Tab-separated table of C-alpha atoms in Angstrom:
chain	number	residue	atom	x	y	z
A	267	MET	CA	-0.019	0.007	0.023
A	268	VAL	CA	1.277	3.455	-0.963
A	269	ASN	CA	2.054	5.717	1.969
A	270	ARG	CA	1.323	9.142	0.485
A	271	ALA	CA	2.347	11.015	3.668
A	272	PHE	CA	5.772	9.355	3.634
A	273	ASN	CA	6.192	9.823	-0.067
A	274	TRP	CA	5.329	13.544	-0.109
A	275	SER	CA	7.329	14.387	3.028
A	276	THR	CA	10.339	12.526	1.776
A	277	LEU	CA	10.114	14.209	-1.553
A	278	ILE	CA	10.038	17.645	-0.042
A	279	ILE	CA	12.951	16.825	2.351
A	280	ALA	CA	14.948	15.457	-0.522
A	281	PHE	CA	14.582	18.594	-2.618
A	282	VAL	CA	15.356	20.839	0.270
A	283	LEU	CA	18.570	18.846	1.171
A	284	VAL	CA	19.702	18.790	-2.469
A	285	ILE	CA	19.211	22.592	-2.788
A	286	ALA	CA	20.919	23.172	0.564
A	287	VAL	CA	23.924	21.046	-0.323
A	288	GLY	CA	23.959	22.496	-3.841
A	289	TYR	CA	23.988	26.015	-2.345
A	290	GLY	CA	26.892	25.028	-0.101
A	291	LEU	CA	28.882	23.529	-3.107
A	292	VAL	CA	28.299	26.817	-5.044
A	293	LYS	CA	29.264	29.061	-2.217
A	294	ILE	CA	32.635	27.463	-1.879
A	295	ASP	CA	35.250	29.493	-3.831
A	296	ASP	CA	36.492	27.848	-6.937
A	297	SER	CA	39.702	29.741	-7.486
A	298	SER	CA	41.949	27.247	-5.802
A	299	LYS	CA	42.693	24.089	-7.755
A	300	LYS	CA	43.654	22.294	-4.563
A	301	VAL	CA	40.276	23.058	-2.958
A	302	ASN	CA	38.361	22.058	-6.101
A	303	TRP	CA	40.130	18.660	-6.409
A	304	SER	CA	39.728	18.140	-2.710
A	305	ILE	CA	35.983	18.659	-2.907
A	306	LEU	CA	35.717	16.395	-5.973
A	307	PHE	CA	37.708	13.551	-4.443
A	308	GLY	CA	35.865	13.924	-1.166
A	309	MET	CA	32.521	13.498	-3.081
A	310	LEU	CA	33.854	10.502	-4.978
A	311	LEU	CA	35.090	8.925	-1.671
A	312	ILE	CA	31.682	9.383	-0.124
A	313	PHE	CA	30.064	7.811	-3.236
A	314	ILE	CA	32.413	4.770	-3.258
A	315	ILE	CA	31.689	4.115	0.424
A	316	ALA	CA	27.944	4.331	-0.043
A	317	ALA	CA	27.966	2.322	-3.325
A	318	THR	CA	30.067	-0.342	-1.824
A	319	ALA	CA	27.718	-0.565	1.201
A	320	TRP	CA	24.785	-1.025	-1.210
A	321	VAL	CA	26.595	-3.977	-2.844
A	322	LEU	CA	27.104	-5.567	0.502
A	323	VAL	CA	23.419	-5.430	1.597
A	324	VAL	CA	21.811	-6.685	-1.563
A	325	PRO	CA	21.801	-10.432	-2.575
A	326	LYS	CA	24.630	-11.711	-4.670
A	327	THR	CA	22.253	-13.530	-7.020
A	328	GLN	CA	22.585	-12.556	-10.689
A	329	ILE	CA	19.179	-11.889	-12.276
A	330	SER	CA	17.880	-11.891	-15.830
A	331	ASP	CA	20.417	-11.062	-18.599
A	332	PHE	CA	23.061	-10.552	-15.836
A	333	GLY	CA	22.738	-14.150	-14.914
A	334	ASN	CA	23.516	-15.234	-18.463
A	335	PHE	CA	26.897	-13.635	-18.179
A	336	TRP	CA	27.795	-14.860	-14.653
A	337	THR	CA	26.317	-18.433	-14.543
A	338	ARG	CA	27.964	-19.540	-17.758
A	339	VAL	CA	31.402	-18.725	-16.704
A	340	PRO	CA	32.248	-22.052	-14.990
A	341	GLY	CA	30.920	-24.047	-17.913
A	342	PHE	CA	32.938	-22.115	-20.430
A	343	PHE	CA	36.161	-22.679	-18.562
A	344	ASN	CA	35.299	-26.370	-18.432
A	345	GLY	CA	35.078	-26.445	-22.243
A	346	ASP	CA	31.385	-25.794	-22.790
A	347	LYS	CA	30.082	-23.442	-25.440
A	348	LEU	CA	28.287	-20.195	-24.591
A	349	TYR	CA	25.118	-21.604	-26.322
A	350	GLN	CA	23.484	-25.004	-26.833
A	351	THR	CA	21.406	-24.232	-29.937
A	352	ASP	CA	21.294	-21.535	-32.645
A	353	ASN	CA	18.438	-19.992	-30.769
A	354	ASP	CA	20.149	-19.707	-27.402
A	355	TYR	CA	20.972	-16.334	-25.697
A	356	PHE	CA	24.500	-15.968	-26.958
A	357	SER	CA	23.729	-17.192	-30.476
A	358	ARG	CA	20.673	-14.881	-30.905
A	359	PHE	CA	22.464	-11.961	-29.186
A	360	ALA	CA	26.103	-12.645	-30.105
A	361	TYR	CA	26.878	-9.008	-29.771
A	362	GLN	CA	26.890	-9.481	-25.983
A	363	SER	CA	30.040	-11.594	-26.266
A	364	GLY	CA	32.215	-8.499	-25.874
A	365	TYR	CA	31.148	-8.068	-22.311
A	366	MET	CA	31.345	-11.754	-21.790
A	367	VAL	CA	35.017	-11.634	-22.645
A	368	TYR	CA	35.374	-8.967	-19.899
A	369	VAL	CA	33.619	-11.165	-17.329
A	370	LEU	CA	35.847	-14.066	-18.186
A	371	ALA	CA	38.915	-11.923	-17.805
A	372	VAL	CA	37.814	-10.660	-14.401
A	373	VAL	CA	37.136	-14.209	-13.241
A	374	LYS	CA	40.490	-15.377	-14.635
A	375	ILE	CA	42.258	-12.701	-12.589
A	376	PHE	CA	40.198	-12.608	-9.348
A	377	GLY	CA	38.539	-16.005	-9.323
A	378	TYR	CA	34.804	-16.790	-9.409
A	379	HIS	CA	33.707	-14.154	-6.947
A	380	ILE	CA	30.971	-11.808	-7.843
A	381	PHE	CA	32.266	-9.220	-5.488
A	382	ALA	CA	35.138	-8.555	-7.952
A	383	ILE	CA	32.640	-7.604	-10.702
A	384	GLN	CA	30.569	-5.523	-8.166
A	385	PHE	CA	33.441	-3.595	-6.760
A	386	LEU	CA	34.843	-2.872	-10.245
A	387	ASN	CA	31.361	-1.531	-11.088
A	388	VAL	CA	31.687	0.855	-8.169
A	389	ILE	CA	35.156	2.103	-9.394
A	390	TYR	CA	33.631	2.527	-12.912
A	391	GLN	CA	30.760	4.506	-11.439
A	392	ALA	CA	33.243	6.837	-9.650
A	393	LEU	CA	35.155	7.332	-12.874
A	394	ILE	CA	31.878	8.161	-14.637
A	395	LEU	CA	31.410	10.910	-11.949
A	396	LEU	CA	34.923	12.096	-12.579
A	397	PHE	CA	34.411	12.421	-16.377
A	398	THR	CA	31.006	13.940	-15.894
A	399	TYR	CA	32.786	16.611	-13.858
A	400	LEU	CA	35.457	17.046	-16.540
A	401	LEU	CA	32.910	17.288	-19.376
A	402	VAL	CA	31.039	20.033	-17.540
A	403	VAL	CA	34.228	22.016	-17.014
A	404	LYS	CA	35.127	21.561	-20.694
A	405	ILE	CA	31.812	22.732	-21.938
A	406	PHE	CA	30.767	25.427	-19.419
A	407	ASN	CA	34.158	26.341	-17.844
A	408	ASN	CA	32.390	26.365	-14.599
A	409	ILE	CA	33.572	24.313	-11.579
A	410	LYS	CA	30.473	24.988	-9.571
A	411	ILE	CA	28.098	23.466	-12.148
A	412	ALA	CA	30.493	20.506	-12.358
A	413	ARG	CA	30.233	19.993	-8.635
A	414	LEU	CA	26.447	20.102	-8.862
A	415	ALA	CA	26.469	17.525	-11.669
A	416	VAL	CA	28.431	15.085	-9.581
A	417	LEU	CA	26.096	15.650	-6.647
A	418	LEU	CA	22.915	14.961	-8.598
A	419	LEU	CA	24.269	11.857	-10.196
A	420	MET	CA	25.932	10.367	-7.088
A	421	ILE	CA	22.682	10.512	-5.041
A	422	ASP	CA	20.602	8.797	-7.650
A	423	LEU	CA	20.151	5.209	-6.472
A	424	ASP	CA	18.169	4.565	-9.595
A	425	TRP	CA	21.405	5.186	-11.444
A	426	PHE	CA	23.986	3.142	-9.407
A	427	ALA	CA	21.855	0.338	-7.937
A	428	LEU	CA	22.808	-2.041	-10.715
A	429	ASN	CA	26.418	-2.221	-9.480
A	430	SER	CA	25.558	-5.484	-7.706
A	431	GLN	CA	24.867	-7.172	-11.096
A	432	ALA	CA	27.166	-8.259	-13.932
A	433	SER	CA	25.884	-5.289	-15.866
A	434	ASN	CA	27.758	-3.870	-18.890
A	435	GLN	CA	26.097	-0.451	-18.692
A	436	TYR	CA	28.578	1.252	-16.418
A	437	LEU	CA	31.748	0.127	-18.100
A	438	GLY	CA	30.210	0.916	-21.420
A	439	SER	CA	28.979	4.320	-20.373
A	440	LEU	CA	32.432	5.149	-18.926
A	441	PHE	CA	34.073	4.436	-22.282
A	442	TYR	CA	31.498	6.477	-24.168
A	443	LEU	CA	32.019	9.470	-21.884
A	444	ILE	CA	35.875	9.147	-22.334
A	445	THR	CA	35.258	9.125	-26.081
A	446	PHE	CA	33.312	12.384	-25.930
A	447	TYR	CA	35.918	13.961	-23.657
A	448	LEU	CA	38.704	12.971	-26.053
A	449	ILE	CA	36.972	14.330	-29.095
A	450	MET	CA	36.419	17.691	-27.145
A	451	GLN	CA	40.242	17.910	-26.679
A	452	ASP	CA	40.465	18.526	-30.451
A	453	LYS	CA	44.061	17.124	-30.778
A	454	LEU	CA	45.202	14.536	-33.333
A	455	TRP	CA	46.213	12.158	-30.558
A	456	SER	CA	42.946	12.506	-28.732
A	457	TYR	CA	40.977	11.644	-31.865
A	458	ILE	CA	43.119	8.503	-32.360
A	459	LEU	CA	42.496	7.581	-28.725
A	460	SER	CA	38.813	8.281	-29.094
A	461	GLY	CA	38.560	5.648	-31.854
A	462	ILE	CA	40.011	3.127	-29.434
A	463	THR	CA	37.721	3.976	-26.517
A	464	LEU	CA	34.777	4.076	-28.885
A	465	THR	CA	35.603	0.538	-29.977
A	466	VAL	CA	35.817	-0.689	-26.348
A	467	GLY	CA	32.637	1.006	-25.477
A	468	CYS	CA	30.757	-0.667	-28.359
A	469	LEU	CA	32.283	-4.100	-27.494
A	470	ILE	CA	31.169	-3.823	-23.876
A	471	ARG	CA	27.800	-2.188	-24.385
A	472	PRO	CA	26.417	-2.563	-27.899
A	473	ILE	CA	24.597	0.698	-28.289
A	474	GLY	CA	27.260	1.956	-30.684
A	475	PRO	CA	24.971	2.772	-33.578
A	476	VAL	CA	23.233	5.620	-31.555
A	477	ILE	CA	26.577	6.962	-30.295
A	478	ILE	CA	28.057	6.926	-33.684
A	479	ALA	CA	24.892	8.448	-35.300
A	480	GLY	CA	25.211	11.329	-32.691
A	481	ILE	CA	28.938	11.831	-33.383
A	482	VAL	CA	28.256	11.938	-37.261
A	483	ALA	CA	25.392	14.384	-36.769
A	484	PHE	CA	27.649	16.546	-34.575
A	485	THR	CA	30.315	16.429	-37.207
A	486	ILE	CA	28.034	17.403	-40.151
A	487	VAL	CA	25.751	20.006	-38.442
A	488	TYR	CA	27.905	21.727	-35.829
A	489	LEU	CA	31.441	21.436	-37.312
A	490	VAL	CA	30.885	21.731	-41.022
A	491	PHE	CA	28.061	24.339	-41.040
A	492	LYS	CA	27.547	25.783	-37.580
A	493	LEU	CA	30.918	27.553	-37.436
A	494	GLY	CA	30.248	29.532	-40.588
A	495	GLY	CA	31.815	28.307	-43.854
A	496	VAL	CA	33.260	24.805	-44.355
A	497	HIS	CA	35.734	23.425	-41.895
A	498	TYR	CA	37.468	20.338	-42.945
A	499	GLN	CA	40.073	19.675	-40.252
A	500	LYS	CA	37.805	18.646	-37.372
A	501	PRO	CA	35.470	16.574	-39.495
A	502	LEU	CA	38.363	14.686	-40.988
A	503	ARG	CA	39.877	14.007	-37.568
A	504	ILE	CA	36.480	12.610	-36.342
A	505	LEU	CA	36.325	10.445	-39.544
A	506	LEU	CA	39.771	9.289	-38.600
A	507	ALA	CA	38.440	8.230	-35.075
A	508	LEU	CA	35.458	6.368	-36.777
A	509	ALA	CA	37.782	4.622	-39.226
A	510	ILE	CA	39.956	3.434	-36.342
A	511	TYR	CA	36.775	2.166	-34.723
A	512	LEU	CA	35.661	0.257	-37.747
A	513	VAL	CA	38.962	-1.460	-38.138
A	514	LEU	CA	39.336	-2.306	-34.481
A	515	PHE	CA	35.782	-3.455	-34.069
A	516	SER	CA	36.059	-5.806	-37.164
A	517	LEU	CA	39.298	-7.266	-35.769
A	518	ALA	CA	37.664	-7.786	-32.375
A	519	GLY	CA	34.727	-9.466	-34.070
A	520	TRP	CA	37.051	-11.897	-35.904
A	521	GLY	CA	38.959	-12.579	-32.712
A	522	ILE	CA	35.744	-13.396	-30.709
A	523	LYS	CA	34.501	-15.537	-33.553
A	524	ALA	CA	37.662	-17.544	-33.512
A	525	SER	CA	37.906	-17.933	-29.666
A	526	VAL	CA	34.675	-17.256	-27.771
A	527	ASN	CA	31.592	-17.338	-29.978
A	528	SER	CA	31.462	-18.634	-33.498
A	529	TYR	CA	28.620	-16.161	-34.168
A	530	GLY	CA	31.034	-13.287	-33.599
A	531	LEU	CA	29.478	-9.958	-32.536
A	532	SER	CA	26.391	-10.068	-34.775
A	533	ASN	CA	22.741	-9.732	-33.981
A	534	TYR	CA	21.046	-13.008	-35.090
A	535	ASP	CA	17.580	-11.971	-33.845
A	536	PRO	CA	16.944	-8.451	-35.221
A	537	GLU	CA	13.160	-8.997	-35.250
A	538	TRP	CA	12.837	-9.582	-31.559
A	539	LYS	CA	13.560	-6.064	-30.298
A	540	PHE	CA	10.969	-4.719	-32.679
A	541	VAL	CA	8.431	-7.350	-31.879
A	542	THR	CA	8.681	-6.270	-28.276
A	543	GLY	CA	9.087	-2.574	-28.916
A	544	LEU	CA	5.963	-2.270	-31.043
A	545	ASP	CA	3.736	-4.244	-28.748
A	546	LYS	CA	1.009	-1.811	-27.677
A	547	GLN	CA	-0.284	-4.080	-24.864
A	548	SER	CA	2.999	-3.877	-22.984
A	549	ASN	CA	3.732	-0.370	-24.171
A	550	GLY	CA	6.975	-1.573	-25.847
A	551	THR	CA	8.440	-3.153	-22.761
A	552	TYR	CA	9.475	-6.619	-21.931
A	553	SER	CA	6.473	-8.991	-21.992
A	554	PRO	CA	6.364	-12.462	-20.561
A	555	ASP	CA	3.515	-13.259	-23.025
A	556	LEU	CA	5.700	-12.377	-25.936
A	557	ASP	CA	8.711	-14.104	-24.452
A	558	ARG	CA	6.668	-17.335	-24.661
A	559	LEU	CA	7.024	-17.056	-28.471
A	560	ILE	CA	10.640	-18.084	-28.143
A	561	ASP	CA	11.430	-21.797	-27.955
A	562	ALA	CA	15.182	-22.162	-27.656
A	563	SER	CA	14.971	-25.886	-28.544
A	564	LYS	CA	13.665	-24.992	-32.078
A	565	PRO	CA	16.070	-23.823	-34.822
A	566	ARG	CA	16.379	-20.066	-35.292
A	567	LYS	CA	15.032	-20.376	-38.893
A	568	VAL	CA	11.720	-21.604	-37.541
A	569	MET	CA	11.520	-19.052	-34.745
A	570	ALA	CA	12.476	-16.163	-37.024
A	571	LYS	CA	9.442	-16.800	-39.211
A	572	LYS	CA	7.251	-16.872	-36.054
A	573	GLU	CA	8.685	-13.545	-34.778
A	574	TYR	CA	8.463	-11.945	-38.257
A	575	ALA	CA	4.674	-12.867	-38.325
A	576	ALA	CA	4.277	-11.365	-34.820
A	577	LEU	CA	5.964	-8.185	-35.869
A	578	HIS	CA	3.653	-7.707	-38.843
A	579	GLN	CA	0.738	-8.428	-36.572
A	580	GLU	CA	1.830	-5.600	-34.159
A	581	ILE	CA	2.338	-3.188	-37.045
A	582	ASN	CA	-0.963	-3.936	-38.535
A	583	TYR	CA	-2.696	-3.431	-35.157
A	584	LEU	CA	-0.984	-0.034	-34.683
A	585	ASP	CA	-1.982	1.079	-38.280
A	586	LYS	CA	-5.526	-0.115	-38.018
A	587	ASN	CA	-6.196	1.484	-34.591
A	588	LYS	CA	-4.003	4.560	-35.080
A	589	LYS	CA	-2.056	3.780	-31.917
A	590	TRP	CA	1.447	4.861	-33.077
A	591	ILE	CA	1.476	8.193	-31.296
A	592	SER	CA	0.071	6.863	-27.979
A	593	LEU	CA	2.584	4.013	-28.088
A	594	PHE	CA	5.433	6.475	-28.534
A	595	ILE	CA	4.163	8.655	-25.711
A	596	ASN	CA	3.941	5.697	-23.372
A	597	LYS	CA	7.339	4.466	-24.343
A	598	ILE	CA	8.960	7.930	-23.726
A	599	GLN	CA	7.189	7.888	-20.303
A	600	VAL	CA	8.615	4.506	-19.446
A	601	LEU	CA	12.108	5.359	-20.536
A	602	TRP	CA	12.420	8.791	-19.010
A	603	SER	CA	10.001	9.375	-16.195
A	604	SER	CA	9.296	6.011	-14.662
A	605	ARG	CA	11.608	4.117	-12.253
A	606	THR	CA	14.625	2.503	-13.838
A	607	MET	CA	13.670	-0.629	-11.831
A	608	ALA	CA	17.367	-1.036	-11.057
A	609	THR	CA	16.623	-1.944	-7.421
A	610	ASN	CA	14.275	-4.696	-8.629
A	611	PHE	CA	17.073	-6.281	-10.594
A	612	THR	CA	19.180	-6.601	-7.480
A	613	GLY	CA	16.802	-9.163	-5.827
A	614	TYR	CA	16.572	-6.799	-2.797
A	615	SER	CA	13.101	-8.100	-2.045
A	616	GLN	CA	14.554	-11.546	-1.228
A	617	ASN	CA	16.008	-10.562	2.094
A	618	HIS	CA	13.909	-7.573	3.118
A	619	SER	CA	10.355	-6.887	4.093
A	620	PRO	CA	7.790	-5.570	1.529
A	621	LYS	CA	7.545	-2.228	3.419
A	622	THR	CA	11.324	-1.806	3.373
A	623	VAL	CA	11.547	-2.675	-0.343
A	624	GLN	CA	8.727	-0.248	-1.142
A	625	ARG	CA	10.482	2.597	0.734
A	626	VAL	CA	13.934	1.768	-0.870
A	627	ASP	CA	12.355	1.714	-4.346
A	628	TYR	CA	10.821	5.084	-3.722
A	629	LEU	CA	14.023	6.566	-2.334
A	630	ALA	CA	15.700	5.257	-5.585
A	631	TYR	CA	13.101	6.938	-7.671
A	632	LEU	CA	13.555	10.200	-5.830
A	633	GLY	CA	17.001	10.498	-7.360
A	634	SER	CA	15.366	10.219	-10.855
A	635	ILE	CA	12.715	12.708	-9.932
A	636	ILE	CA	15.265	15.159	-8.788
A	637	LEU	CA	17.305	14.682	-11.962
A	638	ILE	CA	14.319	15.040	-14.186
A	639	VAL	CA	12.860	18.140	-12.574
A	640	PHE	CA	16.193	20.099	-12.549
A	641	SER	CA	16.997	18.964	-16.112
A	642	TRP	CA	13.785	20.532	-17.242
A	643	ILE	CA	14.845	23.869	-15.788
A	644	GLY	CA	18.359	23.436	-17.189
A	645	SER	CA	17.037	22.637	-20.664
A	646	ILE	CA	14.841	25.765	-20.633
A	647	ASP	CA	17.882	27.798	-19.530
A	648	LEU	CA	19.920	26.480	-22.488
A	649	PHE	CA	17.737	28.597	-24.760
A	650	LYS	CA	18.764	31.741	-22.825
A	651	MET	CA	22.502	31.133	-22.450
A	652	LYS	CA	25.615	30.713	-24.382
A	653	PHE	CA	27.541	27.500	-24.135
A	654	ASN	CA	30.380	25.656	-25.957
A	655	ASN	CA	29.125	23.803	-29.019
A	656	ASN	CA	30.673	20.659	-27.601
A	657	LEU	CA	27.442	20.249	-25.600
A	658	TYR	CA	25.857	19.039	-28.794
A	659	LEU	CA	28.328	16.192	-28.810
A	660	LEU	CA	26.376	14.913	-25.789
A	661	LEU	CA	22.894	15.904	-26.837
A	662	LEU	CA	22.957	14.448	-30.287
A	663	PRO	CA	23.727	10.902	-29.281
A	664	LEU	CA	21.011	11.327	-26.620
A	665	LEU	CA	18.478	12.328	-29.242
A	666	ALA	CA	19.620	9.407	-31.447
A	667	PHE	CA	19.024	7.040	-28.583
A	668	VAL	CA	15.602	8.525	-27.904
A	669	SER	CA	14.645	8.007	-31.569
A	670	ALA	CA	15.838	4.446	-31.670
A	671	GLN	CA	13.957	3.586	-28.421
A	672	LEU	CA	10.660	4.625	-30.117
A	673	LEU	CA	10.835	1.439	-32.296
A	674	ILE	CA	12.632	-1.110	-30.108
A	675	GLU	CA	12.008	-2.628	-26.649
A	676	VAL	CA	12.316	-0.072	-23.788
A	677	GLN	CA	13.141	-0.533	-20.083
A	678	GLY	CA	13.717	2.256	-17.489
A	679	ARG	CA	17.170	0.931	-16.908
A	680	TYR	CA	18.199	1.521	-20.538
A	681	ARG	CA	18.576	5.232	-19.752
A	682	ILE	CA	21.427	4.586	-17.265
A	683	GLU	CA	24.110	5.230	-19.814
A	684	PHE	CA	22.641	8.642	-20.601
A	685	LEU	CA	21.958	9.851	-16.999
A	686	PRO	CA	25.357	11.563	-16.847
A	687	ILE	CA	24.166	13.839	-19.672
A	688	ILE	CA	20.846	14.404	-17.953
A	689	ALA	CA	22.820	15.193	-14.762
A	690	ILE	CA	24.762	17.891	-16.689
A	691	LEU	CA	21.463	19.477	-17.745
A	692	ALA	CA	20.054	19.141	-14.320
A	693	ALA	CA	23.199	20.752	-12.888
A	694	VAL	CA	22.531	23.890	-14.993
A	695	GLY	CA	19.034	23.931	-13.608
A	696	LEU	CA	20.166	23.493	-9.982
A	697	TYR	CA	22.768	26.259	-10.430
A	698	ARG	CA	19.902	28.462	-11.595
A	699	VAL	CA	17.784	27.622	-8.515
A	700	VAL	CA	20.646	28.170	-5.867
A	701	THR	CA	22.000	31.283	-7.482
A	702	LYS	CA	18.775	32.719	-8.850
A	703	LYS	CA	20.499	33.609	-12.063
A	704	ILE	CA	21.216	31.945	-15.444
A	705	TYR	CA	24.834	30.896	-16.015
A	706	LYS	CA	26.516	33.154	-18.598
A	707	LYS	CA	29.841	32.182	-19.996
């Protein structure tokens, strides 16, 4: 049962505390590099302690897709394949093999102990906070907004709760942020390194197409035309980074095909994400009813035809009933304003009472509410302020991701990679609230 009094009082207290802490961070002078770094590393240390504590209180059980990575490790080291049929998880979604290689490497080094994966996730999260800070400084040249971005992201349990699982989202997110930061350095060496980090990011978390689409759009729109006249040097350097990515990713695919998964890094079930994503009944989210379509014991060729028929059935329903717009609206709501469900994926309910679970879930959601509300304010302020065009390097991949999610399956947790970008927008909004003025460069 929902306790409205608890929810509203906690919400108000949370906003008051965030504004109060934000005010304190803004009031601290930013002219001393030593003070600035001390504050940042102090915040990161607090986060590492809190995130590690979270890991220690939730079950070690690996759930859903995360279990596919962790539970198959012993068998693989004993000579088993990652899949039993051509319709198994790692044959249908072979592109997940990149992260599987990472999991195998961690186990090889630290042994079959899930805490190694979990604590490394905490370290990656701390590094994400660090690069969020560096990106804000690069774009806005404002230490105080950077502090606020770190604050807003580090308190979002909806963002960091999945550190207990063998999740590829944090390591992938880290490498994508590093890629953006390297491109913003605008040096030949940084573009070369960005091609490498982009490759690693795509191997770990296969959302590369939307990241690359955003980078290409940034190159065309804001480097070729936005600066006035045609500028070839920067676009050519970004193309160099993309060329390095294509070569390295292809080589990695061949390597994985030869050693780990004979299906390489391909997607052998392209229909499935669209079947789920266009299902009006589930609002484009995972559906157990649809999942029953899949029979792993049957050949992929047989199941592909069944999925293809289901896909056309969903499209015909949307066309006939004119439900496209309502589906898209509902999917956007699921992706951006609902809970990420990250706490659910931890299995927290296994060893805590329903009341405790309900309150923890709500506290986690508060982080998302705070991010969303302040990002609205920050987004509005962007229309009134001047900022470095490098901000578009973050916004365009975000828009590409939003566009892709209109058609394929959505889950609240899929936004985790992009929450650092939302936190940057939210930091601009929080800065406006605590200073009562728009940031002007």
